[in-house]
PDB file of C-alpha atoms in Angstrom:
ATOM      1  CA  MET A   1      71.735  65.784 -60.363  1.00  0.00           C
ATOM      2  CA  LYS A   2      71.716  62.341 -61.940  1.00  0.00           C
ATOM      3  CA  THR A   3      71.751  59.228 -59.793  1.00  0.00           C
ATOM      4  CA  PRO A   4      74.803  56.912 -59.956  1.00  0.00           C
ATOM      5  CA  PRO A   5      74.645  53.760 -62.102  1.00  0.00           C
ATOM      6  CA  LEU A   6      72.439  50.875 -60.894  1.00  0.00           C
ATOM      7  CA  LEU A   7      70.985  52.878 -57.974  1.00  0.00           C
ATOM      8  CA  MET A   8      67.668  53.475 -59.729  1.00  0.00           C
ATOM      9  CA  GLY A   9      67.386  49.832 -60.695  1.00  0.00           C
ATOM     10  CA  ALA A  10      68.218  48.739 -57.139  1.00  0.00           C
ATOM     11  CA  VAL A  11      65.508  50.877 -55.551  1.00  0.00           C
ATOM     12  CA  LEU A  12      62.945  49.682 -58.101  1.00  0.00           C
ATOM     13  CA  LEU A  13      63.793  46.033 -57.403  1.00  0.00           C
ATOM     14  CA  PHE A  14      63.519  46.744 -53.690  1.00  0.00           C
ATOM     15  CA  TRP A  15      60.132  48.374 -54.285  1.00  0.00           C
ATOM     16  CA  GLY A  16      58.926  45.395 -56.290  1.00  0.00           C
ATOM     17  CA  TRP A  17      60.158  42.971 -53.647  1.00  0.00           C
ATOM     18  CA  GLN A  18      58.302  44.773 -50.849  1.00  0.00           C
ATOM     19  CA  THR A  19      55.038  45.366 -52.710  1.00  0.00           C
ATOM     20  CA  GLY A  20      54.813  42.087 -54.638  1.00  0.00           C
ATOM     21  CA  LEU A  21      55.193  43.886 -57.984  1.00  0.00           C
ATOM     22  CA  PHE A  22      58.565  42.363 -58.767  1.00  0.00           C
ATOM     23  CA  ILE A  23      57.817  41.622 -62.435  1.00  0.00           C
ATOM     24  CA  PHE A  24      56.910  45.268 -63.035  1.00  0.00           C
ATOM     25  CA  ALA A  25      60.009  46.345 -61.116  1.00  0.00           C
ATOM     26  CA  VAL A  26      62.339  44.234 -63.279  1.00  0.00           C
ATOM     27  CA  VAL A  27      60.928  45.688 -66.502  1.00  0.00           C
ATOM     28  CA  MET A  28      61.098  49.254 -65.130  1.00  0.00           C
ATOM     29  CA  ALA A  29      64.681  48.769 -63.902  1.00  0.00           C
ATOM     30  CA  VAL A  30      65.769  47.460 -67.312  1.00  0.00           C
ATOM     31  CA  ILE A  31      64.114  50.418 -69.068  1.00  0.00           C
ATOM     32  CA  LEU A  32      65.743  53.093 -66.909  1.00  0.00           C
ATOM     33  CA  GLU A  33      69.161  51.504 -66.503  1.00  0.00           C
ATOM     34  CA  GLY A  34      69.183  50.723 -70.223  1.00  0.00           C
ATOM     35  CA  SER A  35      69.456  54.447 -70.930  1.00  0.00           C
ATOM     36  CA  ARG A  36      73.079  54.260 -69.750  1.00  0.00           C
ATOM     37  CA  VAL A  37      73.872  51.591 -72.355  1.00  0.00           C
ATOM     38  CA  LEU A  38      71.825  52.721 -75.356  1.00  0.00           C
ATOM     39  CA  ASN A  39      73.125  55.717 -77.279  1.00  0.00           C
ATOM     40  CA  TRP A  40      69.946  56.895 -79.035  1.00  0.00           C
ATOM     41  CA  ARG A  41      68.083  59.808 -77.533  1.00  0.00           C
ATOM     42  CA  TRP A  42      64.847  61.746 -78.065  1.00  0.00           C
ATOM     43  CA  ASP A  43      64.884  65.434 -78.861  1.00  0.00           C
ATOM     44  CA  LEU A  44      62.049  66.447 -76.531  1.00  0.00           C
ATOM     45  CA  SER A  45      60.920  70.043 -76.144  1.00  0.00           C
ATOM     46  CA  ASP A  46      59.351  71.735 -73.130  1.00  0.00           C
ATOM     47  CA  SER A  47      55.887  71.191 -74.582  1.00  0.00           C
ATOM     48  CA  ASN A  48      56.599  67.458 -74.900  1.00  0.00           C
ATOM     49  CA  PHE A  49      57.631  67.259 -71.250  1.00  0.00           C
ATOM     50  CA  ASN A  50      54.538  69.247 -70.297  1.00  0.00           C
ATOM     51  CA  ARG A  51      52.243  66.749 -72.014  1.00  0.00           C
ATOM     52  CA  ILE A  52      53.998  63.748 -70.465  1.00  0.00           C
ATOM     53  CA  TRP A  53      53.790  65.305 -67.002  1.00  0.00           C
ATOM     54  CA  ASP A  54      50.098  66.081 -67.518  1.00  0.00           C
ATOM     55  CA  LEU A  55      49.550  62.449 -68.480  1.00  0.00           C
ATOM     56  CA  CYS A  56      51.206  61.252 -65.268  1.00  0.00           C
ATOM     57  CA  ALA A  57      49.243  63.754 -63.186  1.00  0.00           C
ATOM     58  CA  PHE A  58      45.926  62.647 -64.700  1.00  0.00           C
ATOM     59  CA  LEU A  59      46.872  59.015 -64.168  1.00  0.00           C
ATOM     60  CA  PHE A  60      47.597  59.777 -60.520  1.00  0.00           C
ATOM     61  CA  LEU A  61      44.268  61.570 -60.054  1.00  0.00           C
ATOM     62  CA  GLY A  62      42.389  58.864 -61.927  1.00  0.00           C
ATOM     63  CA  VAL A  63      43.838  56.092 -59.782  1.00  0.00           C
ATOM     64  CA  ALA A  64      43.071  58.129 -56.647  1.00  0.00           C
ATOM     65  CA  VAL A  65      39.422  58.593 -57.623  1.00  0.00           C
ATOM     66  CA  TYR A  66      39.089  54.934 -58.613  1.00  0.00           C
ATOM     67  CA  CYS A  67      40.557  53.745 -55.292  1.00  0.00           C
ATOM     68  CA  TYR A  68      38.352  56.106 -53.328  1.00  0.00           C
ATOM     69  CA  LEU A  69      35.182  54.905 -55.066  1.00  0.00           C
ATOM     70  CA  THR A  70      35.957  51.185 -54.980  1.00  0.00           C
ATOM     71  CA  ASP A  71      37.912  50.771 -51.748  1.00  0.00           C
ATOM     72  CA  GLN A  72      38.137  52.186 -48.263  1.00  0.00           C
ATOM     73  CA  ALA A  73      39.427  55.737 -48.068  1.00  0.00           C
ATOM     74  CA  SER A  74      42.057  54.759 -45.494  1.00  0.00           C
ATOM     75  CA  SER A  75      43.801  52.422 -47.952  1.00  0.00           C
ATOM     76  CA  THR A  76      43.671  54.815 -50.915  1.00  0.00           C
ATOM     77  CA  LEU A  77      46.833  56.679 -49.871  1.00  0.00           C
ATOM     78  CA  LEU A  78      48.795  53.463 -49.369  1.00  0.00           C
ATOM     79  CA  PHE A  79      47.704  52.145 -52.770  1.00  0.00           C
ATOM     80  CA  LEU A  80      48.702  55.399 -54.459  1.00  0.00           C
ATOM     81  CA  LEU A  81      52.100  55.354 -52.789  1.00  0.00           C
ATOM     82  CA  GLN A  82      52.700  51.747 -53.788  1.00  0.00           C
ATOM     83  CA  TRP A  83      51.925  52.415 -57.458  1.00  0.00           C
ATOM     84  CA  SER A  84      53.565  55.856 -57.720  1.00  0.00           C
ATOM     85  CA  PRO A  85      56.802  54.573 -59.346  1.00  0.00           C
ATOM     86  CA  LEU A  86      54.759  52.960 -62.115  1.00  0.00           C
ATOM     87  CA  ILE A  87      52.470  55.986 -62.518  1.00  0.00           C
ATOM     88  CA  PHE A  88      55.380  58.420 -62.965  1.00  0.00           C
ATOM     89  CA  LEU A  89      57.520  56.023 -65.014  1.00  0.00           C
ATOM     90  CA  PRO A  90      56.670  57.721 -68.374  1.00  0.00           C
ATOM     91  CA  PHE A  91      58.104  61.038 -67.223  1.00  0.00           C
ATOM     92  CA  MET A  92      61.233  59.468 -65.736  1.00  0.00           C
ATOM     93  CA  THR A  93      61.735  57.487 -68.934  1.00  0.00           C
ATOM     94  CA  ALA A  94      61.348  60.639 -71.036  1.00  0.00           C
ATOM     95  CA  GLN A  95      64.058  62.394 -69.047  1.00  0.00           C
ATOM     96  CA  ALA A  96      66.356  59.352 -69.077  1.00  0.00           C
ATOM     97  CA  TYR A  97      66.225  59.066 -72.889  1.00  0.00           C
ATOM     98  CA  SER A  98      66.142  62.780 -73.639  1.00  0.00           C
ATOM     99  CA  LEU A  99      68.994  64.817 -75.039  1.00  0.00           C
ATOM    100  CA  ARG A 100      68.516  67.147 -72.070  1.00  0.00           C
ATOM    101  CA  GLU A 101      69.392  65.963 -68.575  1.00  0.00           C
ATOM    102  CA  ARG A 102      67.282  68.681 -66.965  1.00  0.00           C
ATOM    103  CA  VAL A 103      63.633  69.621 -67.235  1.00  0.00           C
ATOM    104  CA  SER A 104      62.224  73.103 -66.838  1.00  0.00           C
ATOM    105  CA  SER A 105      60.647  73.662 -63.428  1.00  0.00           C
ATOM    106  CA  ARG A 106      57.697  75.316 -65.195  1.00  0.00           C
ATOM    107  CA  THR A 107      56.660  71.856 -66.359  1.00  0.00           C
ATOM    108  CA  PHE A 108      55.388  70.929 -62.892  1.00  0.00           C
ATOM    109  CA  SER A 109      53.143  73.993 -62.479  1.00  0.00           C
ATOM    110  CA  TRP A 110      50.214  74.778 -64.756  1.00  0.00           C
ATOM    111  CA  LEU A 111      50.098  78.337 -63.432  1.00  0.00           C
ATOM    112  CA  ARG A 112      53.733  79.036 -64.265  1.00  0.00           C
ATOM    113  CA  ARG A 113      53.248  77.711 -67.770  1.00  0.00           C
ATOM    114  CA  ARG A 114      50.537  80.284 -68.458  1.00  0.00           C
ATOM    115  CA  ARG A 115      52.755  83.126 -67.272  1.00  0.00           C
ATOM    116  CA  LYS A 116      55.216  84.214 -69.930  1.00  0.00           C
ATOM    117  CA  PRO A 117      58.729  84.842 -68.615  1.00  0.00           C
ATOM    118  CA  ALA A 118      59.757  88.472 -68.493  1.00  0.00           C
ATOM    119  CA  PRO A 119      62.741  89.606 -70.574  1.00  0.00           C
ATOM    120  CA  THR A 120      64.610  90.432 -67.369  1.00  0.00           C
ATOM    121  CA  ASP A 121      64.181  86.929 -65.905  1.00  0.00           C
ATOM    122  CA  ALA A 122      67.392  84.956 -65.625  1.00  0.00           C
ATOM    123  CA  PRO A 123      67.447  81.717 -67.636  1.00  0.00           C
ATOM    124  CA  GLU A 124      66.633  78.752 -65.435  1.00  0.00           C
ATOM    125  CA  SER A 125      68.928  75.744 -65.353  1.00  0.00           C
ATOM    126  CA  GLY A 126      66.106  73.227 -64.862  1.00  0.00           C
ATOM    127  CA  VAL A 127      65.901  70.223 -62.585  1.00  0.00           C
ATOM    128  CA  ASN A 128      66.800  66.560 -62.839  1.00  0.00           C
ATOM    129  CA  ILE A 129      64.141  64.408 -61.177  1.00  0.00           C
ATOM    130  CA  SER A 130      66.304  61.291 -60.788  1.00  0.00           C
ATOM    131  CA  TYR A 131      66.771  61.703 -57.035  1.00  0.00           C
ATOM    132  CA  PHE A 132      63.122  62.685 -56.620  1.00  0.00           C
ATOM    133  CA  TYR A 133      62.083  59.502 -58.405  1.00  0.00           C
ATOM    134  CA  PHE A 134      64.482  57.543 -56.192  1.00  0.00           C
ATOM    135  CA  ALA A 135      62.777  59.008 -53.111  1.00  0.00           C
ATOM    136  CA  VAL A 136      59.362  58.107 -54.544  1.00  0.00           C
ATOM    137  CA  GLY A 137      60.501  54.502 -55.030  1.00  0.00           C
ATOM    138  CA  LEU A 138      61.834  54.290 -51.479  1.00  0.00           C
ATOM    139  CA  LEU A 139      58.645  55.813 -50.069  1.00  0.00           C
ATOM    140  CA  ALA A 140      56.501  53.440 -52.146  1.00  0.00           C
ATOM    141  CA  ALA A 141      58.432  50.459 -50.791  1.00  0.00           C
ATOM    142  CA  SER A 142      57.574  51.566 -47.248  1.00  0.00           C
ATOM    143  CA  ALA A 143      53.808  51.725 -47.939  1.00  0.00           C
ATOM    144  CA  VAL A 144      53.364  48.057 -47.095  1.00  0.00           C
ATOM    145  CA  ARG A 145      51.776  46.529 -44.007  1.00  0.00           C
ATOM    146  CA  PRO A 146      53.299  44.634 -42.340  1.00  0.00           C
ATOM    147  CA  ARG A 147      56.981  45.150 -43.203  1.00  0.00           C
ATOM    148  CA  ASP A 148      59.572  42.479 -42.468  1.00  0.00           C
ATOM    149  CA  ALA A 149      62.791  42.980 -40.503  1.00  0.00           C
ATOM    150  CA  SER A 150      64.890  43.387 -43.654  1.00  0.00           C
ATOM    151  CA  PHE A 151      63.181  46.602 -44.735  1.00  0.00           C
ATOM    152  CA  TYR A 152      65.030  49.050 -42.490  1.00  0.00           C
ATOM    153  CA  PRO A 153      68.635  47.892 -43.160  1.00  0.00           C
ATOM    154  CA  VAL A 154      68.054  47.662 -46.926  1.00  0.00           C
ATOM    155  CA  ALA A 155      66.385  51.084 -47.013  1.00  0.00           C
ATOM    156  CA  CYS A 156      69.283  52.585 -45.029  1.00  0.00           C
ATOM    157  CA  ALA A 157      71.806  50.961 -47.382  1.00  0.00           C
ATOM    158  CA  LEU A 158      70.060  52.428 -50.432  1.00  0.00           C
ATOM    159  CA  ALA A 159      69.862  55.865 -48.802  1.00  0.00           C
ATOM    160  CA  ALA A 160      73.562  55.699 -47.887  1.00  0.00           C
ATOM    161  CA  TRP A 161      74.402  54.708 -51.461  1.00  0.00           C
ATOM    162  CA  ALA A 162      72.512  57.715 -52.797  1.00  0.00           C
ATOM    163  CA  LEU A 163      73.948  60.172 -50.250  1.00  0.00           C
ATOM    164  CA  TRP A 164      77.516  58.993 -50.790  1.00  0.00           C
ATOM    165  CA  PHE A 165      77.646  60.599 -54.235  1.00  0.00           C
ATOM    166  CA  VAL A 166      76.302  63.962 -53.057  1.00  0.00           C
ATOM    167  CA  ARG A 167      78.404  64.344 -49.908  1.00  0.00           C
ATOM    168  CA  THR A 168      80.617  67.383 -49.575  1.00  0.00           C
ATOM    169  CA  PRO A 169      84.285  66.686 -50.387  1.00  0.00           C
ATOM    170  CA  ARG A 170      85.391  68.993 -47.554  1.00  0.00           C
ATOM    171  CA  SER A 171      84.557  66.423 -44.835  1.00  0.00           C
ATOM    172  CA  SER A 172      86.437  63.177 -44.304  1.00  0.00           C
ATOM    173  CA  LYS A 173      84.892  59.903 -45.390  1.00  0.00           C
ATOM    174  CA  LEU A 174      85.355  58.416 -41.927  1.00  0.00           C
ATOM    175  CA  LEU A 175      83.491  61.283 -40.268  1.00  0.00           C
ATOM    176  CA  TRP A 176      80.716  61.053 -42.828  1.00  0.00           C
ATOM    177  CA  ALA A 177      80.326  57.307 -42.267  1.00  0.00           C
ATOM    178  CA  GLY A 178      80.292  57.768 -38.483  1.00  0.00           C
ATOM    179  CA  LEU A 179      77.574  60.410 -38.626  1.00  0.00           C
ATOM    180  CA  LEU A 180      75.526  58.261 -40.985  1.00  0.00           C
ATOM    181  CA  ALA A 181      75.796  55.276 -38.623  1.00  0.00           C
ATOM    182  CA  ALA A 182      74.680  57.459 -35.698  1.00  0.00           C
ATOM    183  CA  VAL A 183      71.667  58.680 -37.679  1.00  0.00           C
ATOM    184  CA  VAL A 184      70.734  55.090 -38.606  1.00  0.00           C
ATOM    185  CA  LEU A 185      70.915  53.940 -34.964  1.00  0.00           C
ATOM    186  CA  LEU A 186      68.936  56.933 -33.714  1.00  0.00           C
ATOM    187  CA  GLY A 187      66.354  56.388 -36.427  1.00  0.00           C
ATOM    188  CA  PHE A 188      65.936  52.743 -35.447  1.00  0.00           C
ATOM    189  CA  ALA A 189      65.598  53.649 -31.764  1.00  0.00           C
ATOM    190  CA  GLY A 190      63.036  56.321 -32.592  1.00  0.00           C
ATOM    191  CA  HIS A 191      61.101  53.890 -34.782  1.00  0.00           C
ATOM    192  CA  VAL A 192      60.929  51.279 -32.007  1.00  0.00           C
ATOM    193  CA  GLY A 193      59.983  53.891 -29.418  1.00  0.00           C
ATOM    194  CA  LEU A 194      57.197  55.359 -31.544  1.00  0.00           C
ATOM    195  CA  HIS A 195      55.862  51.890 -32.319  1.00  0.00           C
ATOM    196  CA  ARG A 196      55.670  51.035 -28.624  1.00  0.00           C
ATOM    197  CA  LEU A 197      54.147  54.401 -27.800  1.00  0.00           C
ATOM    198  CA  GLN A 198      51.482  53.832 -30.438  1.00  0.00           C
ATOM    199  CA  GLY A 199      50.628  50.468 -28.871  1.00  0.00           C
ATOM    200  CA  VAL A 200      50.349  51.979 -25.400  1.00  0.00           C
ATOM    201  CA  ILE A 201      48.132  54.825 -26.628  1.00  0.00           C
ATOM    202  CA  GLU A 202      45.874  52.437 -28.546  1.00  0.00           C
ATOM    203  CA  ASP A 203      45.465  50.200 -25.490  1.00  0.00           C
ATOM    204  CA  LYS A 204      44.677  53.152 -23.216  1.00  0.00           C
ATOM    205  CA  VAL A 205      42.157  54.636 -25.639  1.00  0.00           C
ATOM    206  CA  THR A 206      40.479  51.239 -26.103  1.00  0.00           C
ATOM    207  CA  ASP A 207      40.212  50.748 -22.346  1.00  0.00           C
ATOM    208  CA  TRP A 208      38.846  54.250 -21.913  1.00  0.00           C
ATOM    209  CA  PHE A 209      36.112  53.785 -24.506  1.00  0.00           C
ATOM    210  CA  SER A 210      35.288  50.373 -23.064  1.00  0.00           C
ATOM    211  CA  GLU A 211      34.748  51.925 -19.653  1.00  0.00           C
ATOM    212  CA  LEU A 212      32.493  54.592 -21.161  1.00  0.00           C
ATOM    213  CA  ASP A 213      30.366  52.051 -22.991  1.00  0.00           C
ATOM    214  CA  GLY A 214      30.073  49.761 -20.015  1.00  0.00           C
ATOM    215  CA  PRO A 215      30.273  45.947 -20.115  1.00  0.00           C
ATOM    216  CA  ASN A 216      29.018  44.165 -23.194  1.00  0.00           C
ATOM    217  CA  LEU A 217      27.181  41.024 -22.079  1.00  0.00           C
ATOM    218  CA  TYR A 218      27.040  39.480 -25.538  1.00  0.00           C
ATOM    219  CA  GLU A 219      30.474  40.189 -27.002  1.00  0.00           C
ATOM    220  CA  SER A 220      34.007  40.578 -25.678  1.00  0.00           C
ATOM    221  CA  ARG A 221      37.377  41.082 -27.332  1.00  0.00           C
ATOM    222  CA  THR A 222      40.495  39.257 -26.235  1.00  0.00           C
ATOM    223  CA  ALA A 223      44.189  39.574 -27.084  1.00  0.00           C
ATOM    224  CA  ILE A 224      45.775  36.135 -27.047  1.00  0.00           C
ATOM    225  CA  GLY A 225      49.492  36.261 -26.444  1.00  0.00           C
ATOM    226  CA  TYR A 226      49.482  39.613 -24.659  1.00  0.00           C
ATOM    227  CA  ILE A 227      49.981  39.942 -20.928  1.00  0.00           C
ATOM    228  CA  GLY A 228      47.081  41.678 -19.259  1.00  0.00           C
ATOM    229  CA  ASP A 229      46.912  43.682 -16.059  1.00  0.00           C
ATOM    230  CA  LEU A 230      48.413  41.820 -13.111  1.00  0.00           C
ATOM    231  CA  LYS A 231      47.233  42.100  -9.524  1.00  0.00           C
ATOM    232  CA  LEU A 232      50.025  43.866  -7.645  1.00  0.00           C
ATOM    233  CA  SER A 233      48.271  44.629  -4.379  1.00  0.00           C
ATOM    234  CA  GLY A 234      46.264  42.633  -1.845  1.00  0.00           C
ATOM    235  CA  ARG A 235      44.418  45.654  -0.491  1.00  0.00           C
ATOM    236  CA  ILE A 236      40.649  45.254  -0.144  1.00  0.00           C
ATOM    237  CA  VAL A 237      38.755  48.023  -1.903  1.00  0.00           C
ATOM    238  CA  LEU A 238      35.240  46.535  -2.068  1.00  0.00           C
ATOM    239  CA  GLN A 239      33.240  44.118   0.075  1.00  0.00           C
ATOM    240  CA  VAL A 240      30.048  42.247  -0.821  1.00  0.00           C
ATOM    241  CA  ARG A 241      27.317  41.585   1.746  1.00  0.00           C
ATOM    242  CA  THR A 242      24.052  39.733   1.266  1.00  0.00           C
ATOM    243  CA  ASP A 243      20.686  40.895   2.523  1.00  0.00           C
ATOM    244  CA  ASP A 244      19.707  37.689   4.308  1.00  0.00           C
ATOM    245  CA  GLY A 245      22.998  37.244   6.124  1.00  0.00           C
ATOM    246  CA  ARG A 246      24.129  34.232   4.141  1.00  0.00           C
ATOM    247  CA  PRO A 247      27.763  34.170   3.016  1.00  0.00           C
ATOM    248  CA  PRO A 248      28.333  35.727  -0.414  1.00  0.00           C
ATOM    249  CA  PRO A 249      29.141  33.461  -3.361  1.00  0.00           C
ATOM    250  CA  SER A 250      32.785  32.592  -3.815  1.00  0.00           C
ATOM    251  CA  LEU A 251      32.653  33.631  -7.462  1.00  0.00           C
ATOM    252  CA  LEU A 252      30.945  36.721  -8.825  1.00  0.00           C
ATOM    253  CA  ARG A 253      29.995  36.195 -12.465  1.00  0.00           C
ATOM    254  CA  GLU A 254      28.880  38.974 -14.761  1.00  0.00           C
ATOM    255  CA  THR A 255      28.340  36.990 -17.961  1.00  0.00           C
ATOM    256  CA  SER A 256      29.442  33.874 -19.813  1.00  0.00           C
ATOM    257  CA  TYR A 257      30.646  33.418 -23.381  1.00  0.00           C
ATOM    258  CA  ASN A 258      30.326  30.173 -25.293  1.00  0.00           C
ATOM    259  CA  ALA A 259      31.517  30.919 -28.858  1.00  0.00           C
ATOM    260  CA  PHE A 260      34.971  31.968 -30.029  1.00  0.00           C
ATOM    261  CA  THR A 261      36.115  33.428 -33.345  1.00  0.00           C
ATOM    262  CA  SER A 262      39.629  34.382 -34.343  1.00  0.00           C
ATOM    263  CA  GLY A 263      40.301  36.995 -37.017  1.00  0.00           C
ATOM    264  CA  PHE A 264      43.417  38.439 -38.618  1.00  0.00           C
ATOM    265  CA  GLU A 265      43.929  41.209 -36.088  1.00  0.00           C
ATOM    266  CA  ASP A 266      41.779  40.283 -33.089  1.00  0.00           C
ATOM    267  CA  ALA A 267      39.752  37.538 -31.483  1.00  0.00           C
ATOM    268  CA  LYS A 268      36.262  37.698 -30.013  1.00  0.00           C
ATOM    269  CA  TRP A 269      34.111  35.753 -27.604  1.00  0.00           C
ATOM    270  CA  TYR A 270      30.331  35.706 -28.097  1.00  0.00           C
ATOM    271  CA  SER A 271      27.402  34.729 -25.923  1.00  0.00           C
ATOM    272  CA  LEU A 272      25.069  32.777 -28.191  1.00  0.00           C
ATOM    273  CA  GLY A 273      21.607  31.727 -27.154  1.00  0.00           C
ATOM    274  CA  ALA A 274      22.039  33.157 -23.665  1.00  0.00           C
ATOM    275  CA  ARG A 275      19.184  34.625 -21.677  1.00  0.00           C
ATOM    276  CA  PHE A 276      20.050  37.114 -18.978  1.00  0.00           C
ATOM    277  CA  ASP A 277      17.667  37.815 -16.114  1.00  0.00           C
ATOM    278  CA  SER A 278      17.858  40.997 -14.118  1.00  0.00           C
ATOM    279  CA  GLN A 279      17.874  40.161 -10.410  1.00  0.00           C
ATOM    280  CA  LYS A 280      17.600  42.598  -7.582  1.00  0.00           C
TER     281      LYS A 280
END
């Protein structure tokens, strides 16, 4: 099924805005939306589509290997997602300017290409990858850290625009809009809840590993702007007594830090030039 006019260009501009590739997005949007204005078409065969798809697949694998060898493995997936609309643009362009609106599903499988169809096989109608490419663009726009507050409403608006043209005519428009609004609100609530749950789990795991490692006398992490654990009880759980009967010190000090550094995600205190003596 072909996407409605301007939807493909809108999602590409949104992708370029989120990823900083806006110039590429403008050119890509003009190329794909221009197929609705221009009348000339290419007479592409199945073998032509196979070669174009193979080119896109090799580009995808090549970029993946390059990212893995030159960057951290954790950021390779995000980079691939961000550049996927550009990597698969040749195939989408071939379909947009082809005389055929559908592509054989055998194109996307090398194994199915090698198997010759039996005479009894029913003729396949093929697939139109417009909505798949739209989903790729929306997914690529989300592969950005951090995302601003405008991402979720714009992404929901684009998804609603796409779903509006494939809704069933048997249901009322008002009911459809109400269900869509409920899904959007539930999705936002789930997103916020999962984000908070992730923060709680990360804090608990960090505290747990810190307790296993024991205190670090030369380095300590801090979280400026976050509220730490508050004392909620005055119950005495530990008392200190000295051997010679003198009163204990009013302040028990484990270590001191005299240097501070602030990074992008965390801040650290260091103990520089300190000498610690073990006293019994």
